[in-house]
């Protein structure tokens, strides 16, 4: 059984002699760790939150994308979301009663019987092109000097396509056309679902939303700035455009 143990939002990994990492697969290896939350069991793996003074093998979840195989990383992502949800649903939001684990992914209130499941925050992200150019933006929340794609959360009462149009207008002042679904990605930072789209420029001049974006503009394939790493759907969208868009001299 794989054990996904988290401490302060970081995942515990076992380091091997050849320099590779894996999640521990035996309870004996985990002896001595102090669990501070219930263990959640799934098919073939389990997760819990721990405390430890040794952080030498604790890694931020996003970094483990480059240390683990894709299946294990996806399992870790699910476990992180469950641990986050467990930590933030200790009491019933209706009556204030204590919640207890009912199934692997649900809780039930001891007092009123209300059952709850982990919530997802749905967001869209869109690649906008204009001829041989792509629109890239640098958000104020980015920790590094890279450019990504327009993105934002879906609001109550709107479709995904409406969210795409609204976010693009709000953040850049542009109108777009030919909105097409691309792919989706679980985004466990902490509980998101990112839905990717492509679209084409229709009209307008870039006017950046100053409270969210610092920089932005049109770029060609041969003058790209720093772009997101391969852990994100933003990079998949950009790479797909790069693979299908020849350099124009």
mmCIF file of C-alpha atoms in Angstrom:
data_model
loop_
_atom_site.group_PDB
_atom_site.id
_atom_site.type_symbol
_atom_site.label_atom_id
_atom_site.label_comp_id
_atom_site.label_asym_id
_atom_site.label_seq_id
_atom_site.Cartn_x
_atom_site.Cartn_y
_atom_site.Cartn_z
ATOM 1 C CA UNK A 1 0.000 0.000 0.000
ATOM 2 C CA UNK A 2 1.227 3.489 -0.826
ATOM 3 C CA UNK A 3 1.209 5.969 2.059
ATOM 4 C CA UNK A 4 0.745 9.646 1.171
ATOM 5 C CA UNK A 5 1.706 11.569 4.288
ATOM 6 C CA UNK A 6 1.587 15.359 4.422
ATOM 7 C CA UNK A 7 3.119 17.828 6.829
ATOM 8 C CA UNK A 8 2.385 21.512 6.411
ATOM 9 C CA UNK A 9 1.196 20.947 2.849
ATOM 10 C CA UNK A 10 4.344 19.045 1.841
ATOM 11 C CA UNK A 11 4.516 15.393 0.859
ATOM 12 C CA UNK A 12 6.799 12.904 2.593
ATOM 13 C CA UNK A 13 8.944 10.913 0.145
ATOM 14 C CA UNK A 14 11.386 8.057 0.653
ATOM 15 C CA UNK A 15 14.804 8.662 -0.903
ATOM 16 C CA UNK A 16 16.624 5.732 -2.478
ATOM 17 C CA UNK A 17 20.323 5.038 -2.932
ATOM 18 C CA UNK A 18 20.188 5.863 -6.642
ATOM 19 C CA UNK A 19 18.844 9.354 -5.902
ATOM 20 C CA UNK A 20 15.249 8.615 -6.895
ATOM 21 C CA UNK A 21 12.204 9.137 -4.692
ATOM 22 C CA UNK A 22 8.974 7.297 -4.029
ATOM 23 C CA UNK A 23 6.128 7.373 -1.546
ATOM 24 C CA UNK A 24 6.563 4.862 1.302
ATOM 25 C CA UNK A 25 4.795 1.557 0.723
ATOM 26 C CA UNK A 26 4.983 -0.104 4.129
ATOM 27 C CA UNK A 27 3.596 0.912 7.526
ATOM 28 C CA UNK A 28 6.913 -0.103 9.107
ATOM 29 C CA UNK A 29 8.683 2.704 7.223
ATOM 30 C CA UNK A 30 6.118 5.140 8.624
ATOM 31 C CA UNK A 31 6.590 4.113 12.266
ATOM 32 C CA UNK A 32 7.472 7.063 14.467
ATOM 33 C CA UNK A 33 5.479 9.605 12.487
ATOM 34 C CA UNK A 34 2.782 11.223 14.585
ATOM 35 C CA UNK A 35 -0.547 11.352 12.762
ATOM 36 C CA UNK A 36 -2.746 14.378 13.505
ATOM 37 C CA UNK A 37 -5.725 13.484 11.307
ATOM 38 C CA UNK A 38 -7.741 10.424 10.407
ATOM 39 C CA UNK A 39 -6.322 8.088 7.795
ATOM 40 C CA UNK A 40 -8.320 8.066 4.563
ATOM 41 C CA UNK A 41 -8.146 4.763 2.687
ATOM 42 C CA UNK A 42 -8.587 4.346 -1.065
ATOM 43 C CA UNK A 43 -7.933 1.457 -3.452
ATOM 44 C CA UNK A 44 -4.311 0.605 -2.824
ATOM 45 C CA UNK A 45 -3.265 3.767 -0.988
ATOM 46 C CA UNK A 46 -3.942 5.843 2.100
ATOM 47 C CA UNK A 47 -3.384 9.411 3.222
ATOM 48 C CA UNK A 48 -3.063 11.321 6.474
ATOM 49 C CA UNK A 49 -1.512 14.439 7.926
ATOM 50 C CA UNK A 50 1.525 14.135 10.191
ATOM 51 C CA UNK A 51 3.877 16.253 12.253
ATOM 52 C CA UNK A 52 7.635 15.924 12.044
ATOM 53 C CA UNK A 53 10.747 17.934 12.841
ATOM 54 C CA UNK A 54 12.650 16.372 9.924
ATOM 55 C CA UNK A 55 11.895 18.132 6.648
ATOM 56 C CA UNK A 56 14.714 16.632 4.564
ATOM 57 C CA UNK A 57 12.340 14.438 2.564
ATOM 58 C CA UNK A 58 9.299 16.720 2.526
ATOM 59 C CA UNK A 59 8.479 18.316 -0.815
ATOM 60 C CA UNK A 60 5.846 20.777 -2.047
ATOM 61 C CA UNK A 61 3.297 18.813 -4.035
ATOM 62 C CA UNK A 62 4.004 20.635 -7.294
ATOM 63 C CA UNK A 63 7.707 19.725 -7.107
ATOM 64 C CA UNK A 64 6.816 16.045 -6.809
ATOM 65 C CA UNK A 65 5.456 16.196 -10.376
ATOM 66 C CA UNK A 66 9.097 15.954 -11.466
ATOM 67 C CA UNK A 67 10.048 13.298 -8.892
ATOM 68 C CA UNK A 68 7.238 10.747 -9.224
ATOM 69 C CA UNK A 69 5.624 8.871 -12.082
ATOM 70 C CA UNK A 70 2.397 10.410 -13.384
ATOM 71 C CA UNK A 71 0.078 7.883 -11.742
ATOM 72 C CA UNK A 72 1.649 8.344 -8.316
ATOM 73 C CA UNK A 73 1.644 12.121 -8.682
ATOM 74 C CA UNK A 74 -2.073 12.064 -9.556
ATOM 75 C CA UNK A 75 -2.757 9.919 -6.502
ATOM 76 C CA UNK A 76 -0.756 12.343 -4.364
ATOM 77 C CA UNK A 77 -2.769 15.240 -5.755
ATOM 78 C CA UNK A 78 -6.036 13.552 -4.810
ATOM 79 C CA UNK A 79 -4.699 12.792 -1.342
ATOM 80 C CA UNK A 80 -3.599 16.391 -0.800
ATOM 81 C CA UNK A 81 -7.093 17.590 -1.659
ATOM 82 C CA UNK A 82 -8.617 15.077 0.766
ATOM 83 C CA UNK A 83 -6.246 16.148 3.564
ATOM 84 C CA UNK A 84 -7.041 19.819 2.906
ATOM 85 C CA UNK A 85 -10.781 19.080 2.905
ATOM 86 C CA UNK A 86 -10.495 17.013 6.095
ATOM 87 C CA UNK A 87 -8.675 19.829 7.870
ATOM 88 C CA UNK A 88 -11.304 22.386 6.877
ATOM 89 C CA UNK A 89 -14.481 20.396 7.519
ATOM 90 C CA UNK A 90 -14.184 19.488 11.183
ATOM 91 C CA UNK A 91 -17.581 20.998 12.064
ATOM 92 C CA UNK A 92 -20.954 21.182 10.332
ATOM 93 C CA UNK A 93 -21.659 24.479 8.576
ATOM 94 C CA UNK A 94 -25.389 24.125 9.330
ATOM 95 C CA UNK A 95 -25.601 23.244 13.037
ATOM 96 C CA UNK A 96 -21.981 23.369 14.228
ATOM 97 C CA UNK A 97 -21.889 19.699 15.171
ATOM 98 C CA UNK A 98 -18.767 17.569 14.923
ATOM 99 C CA UNK A 99 -18.216 15.879 11.561
ATOM 100 C CA UNK A 100 -17.029 12.293 11.231
ATOM 101 C CA UNK A 101 -15.680 10.392 8.243
ATOM 102 C CA UNK A 102 -18.548 8.517 6.557
ATOM 103 C CA UNK A 103 -16.892 7.162 3.419
ATOM 104 C CA UNK A 104 -13.454 7.636 1.865
ATOM 105 C CA UNK A 105 -14.620 10.931 0.344
ATOM 106 C CA UNK A 106 -17.551 12.054 2.497
ATOM 107 C CA UNK A 107 -18.285 13.198 6.030
ATOM 108 C CA UNK A 108 -21.444 13.172 8.090
ATOM 109 C CA UNK A 109 -22.509 15.445 10.962
ATOM 110 C CA UNK A 110 -22.930 13.689 14.312
ATOM 111 C CA UNK A 111 -25.797 16.014 15.241
ATOM 112 C CA UNK A 112 -27.987 16.697 12.206
ATOM 113 C CA UNK A 113 -26.801 13.983 9.819
ATOM 114 C CA UNK A 114 -25.810 16.390 7.047
ATOM 115 C CA UNK A 115 -23.406 14.719 4.597
ATOM 116 C CA UNK A 116 -20.707 16.670 2.724
ATOM 117 C CA UNK A 117 -18.168 15.918 0.012
ATOM 118 C CA UNK A 118 -14.986 17.713 -1.067
ATOM 119 C CA UNK A 119 -15.757 20.863 -3.041
ATOM 120 C CA UNK A 120 -14.126 21.773 -6.355
ATOM 121 C CA UNK A 121 -13.295 25.294 -7.463
ATOM 122 C CA UNK A 122 -13.793 25.309 -11.238
ATOM 123 C CA UNK A 123 -11.578 27.582 -13.310
ATOM 124 C CA UNK A 124 -10.983 28.172 -16.993
ATOM 125 C CA UNK A 125 -7.732 28.873 -18.822
ATOM 126 C CA UNK A 126 -7.574 29.933 -22.457
ATOM 127 C CA UNK A 127 -4.951 30.124 -25.183
ATOM 128 C CA UNK A 128 -5.692 33.069 -27.481
ATOM 129 C CA UNK A 129 -3.969 33.334 -30.845
ATOM 130 C CA UNK A 130 -3.866 36.011 -33.524
ATOM 131 C CA UNK A 131 -2.311 34.753 -36.730
ATOM 132 C CA UNK A 132 1.177 33.573 -35.761
ATOM 133 C CA UNK A 133 0.989 35.264 -32.335
ATOM 134 C CA UNK A 134 -0.081 34.068 -28.906
ATOM 135 C CA UNK A 135 -1.341 36.217 -26.030
ATOM 136 C CA UNK A 136 0.710 35.759 -22.847
ATOM 137 C CA UNK A 137 0.290 37.558 -19.520
ATOM 138 C CA UNK A 138 2.186 37.854 -16.255
ATOM 139 C CA UNK A 139 -0.102 37.823 -13.226
ATOM 140 C CA UNK A 140 0.779 39.544 -9.973
ATOM 141 C CA UNK A 141 0.306 36.224 -8.166
ATOM 142 C CA UNK A 142 3.048 34.492 -10.187
ATOM 143 C CA UNK A 143 6.076 33.725 -8.005
ATOM 144 C CA UNK A 144 8.521 33.768 -10.895
ATOM 145 C CA UNK A 145 9.069 35.916 -13.975
ATOM 146 C CA UNK A 146 7.173 33.755 -16.434
ATOM 147 C CA UNK A 147 4.223 34.510 -18.671
ATOM 148 C CA UNK A 148 1.121 32.340 -18.770
ATOM 149 C CA UNK A 149 -2.406 32.376 -20.162
ATOM 150 C CA UNK A 150 -5.565 34.227 -19.201
ATOM 151 C CA UNK A 151 -7.391 32.259 -16.502
ATOM 152 C CA UNK A 152 -10.047 32.732 -13.865
ATOM 153 C CA UNK A 153 -12.782 31.113 -11.811
ATOM 154 C CA UNK A 154 -16.193 30.224 -13.172
ATOM 155 C CA UNK A 155 -18.976 32.205 -11.531
ATOM 156 C CA UNK A 156 -22.355 30.882 -10.435
ATOM 157 C CA UNK A 157 -24.900 30.933 -13.237
ATOM 158 C CA UNK A 158 -22.543 31.027 -16.217
ATOM 159 C CA UNK A 159 -21.355 28.410 -18.684
ATOM 160 C CA UNK A 160 -17.694 27.583 -19.190
ATOM 161 C CA UNK A 161 -17.684 29.425 -22.517
ATOM 162 C CA UNK A 162 -19.265 32.494 -20.913
ATOM 163 C CA UNK A 163 -16.584 32.397 -18.230
ATOM 164 C CA UNK A 164 -13.888 32.317 -20.923
ATOM 165 C CA UNK A 165 -15.350 35.363 -22.707
ATOM 166 C CA UNK A 166 -15.846 37.289 -19.463
ATOM 167 C CA UNK A 167 -12.377 36.627 -18.061
ATOM 168 C CA UNK A 168 -10.703 37.605 -21.337
ATOM 169 C CA UNK A 169 -12.694 40.846 -21.511
ATOM 170 C CA UNK A 170 -12.102 41.674 -17.840
ATOM 171 C CA UNK A 171 -8.377 40.957 -17.887
ATOM 172 C CA UNK A 172 -7.384 42.174 -21.357
ATOM 173 C CA UNK A 173 -10.274 44.144 -22.888
ATOM 174 C CA UNK A 174 -10.312 41.820 -25.924
ATOM 175 C CA UNK A 175 -13.175 39.969 -27.589
ATOM 176 C CA UNK A 176 -12.545 36.462 -28.880
ATOM 177 C CA UNK A 177 -14.157 33.902 -31.190
ATOM 178 C CA UNK A 178 -14.033 30.184 -32.044
ATOM 179 C CA UNK A 179 -13.833 29.024 -28.425
ATOM 180 C CA UNK A 180 -12.941 25.322 -28.342
ATOM 181 C CA UNK A 181 -12.457 22.868 -25.487
ATOM 182 C CA UNK A 182 -8.857 21.593 -25.204
ATOM 183 C CA UNK A 183 -8.420 19.493 -22.027
ATOM 184 C CA UNK A 184 -8.888 19.595 -18.274
ATOM 185 C CA UNK A 185 -6.549 19.126 -15.331
ATOM 186 C CA UNK A 186 -7.002 18.536 -11.650
ATOM 187 C CA UNK A 187 -5.318 21.457 -9.907
ATOM 188 C CA UNK A 188 -4.931 20.535 -6.227
ATOM 189 C CA UNK A 189 -3.645 23.929 -5.060
ATOM 190 C CA UNK A 190 -5.709 23.401 -3.000
ATOM 191 C CA UNK A 191 -8.906 22.098 -4.669
ATOM 192 C CA UNK A 192 -9.273 23.206 -8.261
ATOM 193 C CA UNK A 193 -10.343 21.831 -11.602
ATOM 194 C CA UNK A 194 -8.728 23.718 -14.492
ATOM 195 C CA UNK A 195 -10.543 23.510 -17.825
ATOM 196 C CA UNK A 196 -8.506 24.525 -20.856
ATOM 197 C CA UNK A 197 -9.792 26.199 -24.008
ATOM 198 C CA UNK A 198 -8.412 27.660 -27.196
ATOM 199 C CA UNK A 199 -9.778 30.768 -28.895
ATOM 200 C CA UNK A 200 -8.927 33.279 -31.610
ATOM 201 C CA UNK A 201 -8.608 37.035 -31.347
ATOM 202 C CA UNK A 202 -11.650 38.909 -32.670
ATOM 203 C CA UNK A 203 -11.257 42.591 -31.810
ATOM 204 C CA UNK A 204 -9.940 45.151 -29.334
ATOM 205 C CA UNK A 205 -6.713 46.608 -27.981
ATOM 206 C CA UNK A 206 -5.043 45.095 -24.918
ATOM 207 C CA UNK A 207 -5.973 46.910 -21.705
ATOM 208 C CA UNK A 208 -4.623 44.890 -18.790
ATOM 209 C CA UNK A 209 -6.612 44.563 -15.585
ATOM 210 C CA UNK A 210 -4.087 46.308 -13.338
ATOM 211 C CA UNK A 211 -5.139 44.736 -10.048
ATOM 212 C CA UNK A 212 -4.433 41.233 -11.423
ATOM 213 C CA UNK A 213 -1.943 41.507 -14.300
ATOM 214 C CA UNK A 214 1.453 43.201 -14.394
ATOM 215 C CA UNK A 215 2.463 42.575 -17.998
ATOM 216 C CA UNK A 216 1.062 41.077 -21.159
ATOM 217 C CA UNK A 217 1.234 41.138 -24.929
ATOM 218 C CA UNK A 218 1.396 39.254 -28.206
ATOM 219 C CA UNK A 219 4.375 36.970 -28.833
ATOM 220 C CA UNK A 220 5.558 34.920 -31.779
ATOM 221 C CA UNK A 221 7.166 31.497 -31.626
ATOM 222 C CA UNK A 222 10.685 32.893 -31.967
ATOM 223 C CA UNK A 223 10.447 35.585 -29.250
ATOM 224 C CA UNK A 224 8.729 33.835 -26.351
ATOM 225 C CA UNK A 225 9.383 34.937 -22.752
ATOM 226 C CA UNK A 226 9.751 32.406 -19.923
ATOM 227 C CA UNK A 227 6.710 30.130 -19.893
ATOM 228 C CA UNK A 228 5.193 27.827 -17.217
ATOM 229 C CA UNK A 229 6.733 24.465 -16.384
ATOM 230 C CA UNK A 230 5.350 21.211 -17.732
ATOM 231 C CA UNK A 231 3.293 20.488 -14.599
ATOM 232 C CA UNK A 232 0.564 22.867 -15.754
ATOM 233 C CA UNK A 233 -2.115 22.718 -18.413
ATOM 234 C CA UNK A 234 -0.960 26.205 -19.425
ATOM 235 C CA UNK A 235 2.264 24.658 -20.687
ATOM 236 C CA UNK A 236 0.348 21.921 -22.522
ATOM 237 C CA UNK A 237 -1.693 24.569 -24.300
ATOM 238 C CA UNK A 238 1.408 26.560 -25.227
ATOM 239 C CA UNK A 239 3.362 23.479 -26.325
ATOM 240 C CA UNK A 240 0.456 22.390 -28.512
ATOM 241 C CA UNK A 241 0.558 25.790 -30.228
ATOM 242 C CA UNK A 242 4.339 25.608 -30.596
ATOM 243 C CA UNK A 243 4.128 22.162 -32.197
ATOM 244 C CA UNK A 244 1.547 23.290 -34.709
ATOM 245 C CA UNK A 245 2.817 26.819 -35.409
ATOM 246 C CA UNK A 246 5.872 27.180 -37.694
ATOM 247 C CA UNK A 247 8.406 29.939 -37.149
ATOM 248 C CA UNK A 248 7.802 32.720 -39.658
ATOM 249 C CA UNK A 249 10.912 34.535 -40.826
#
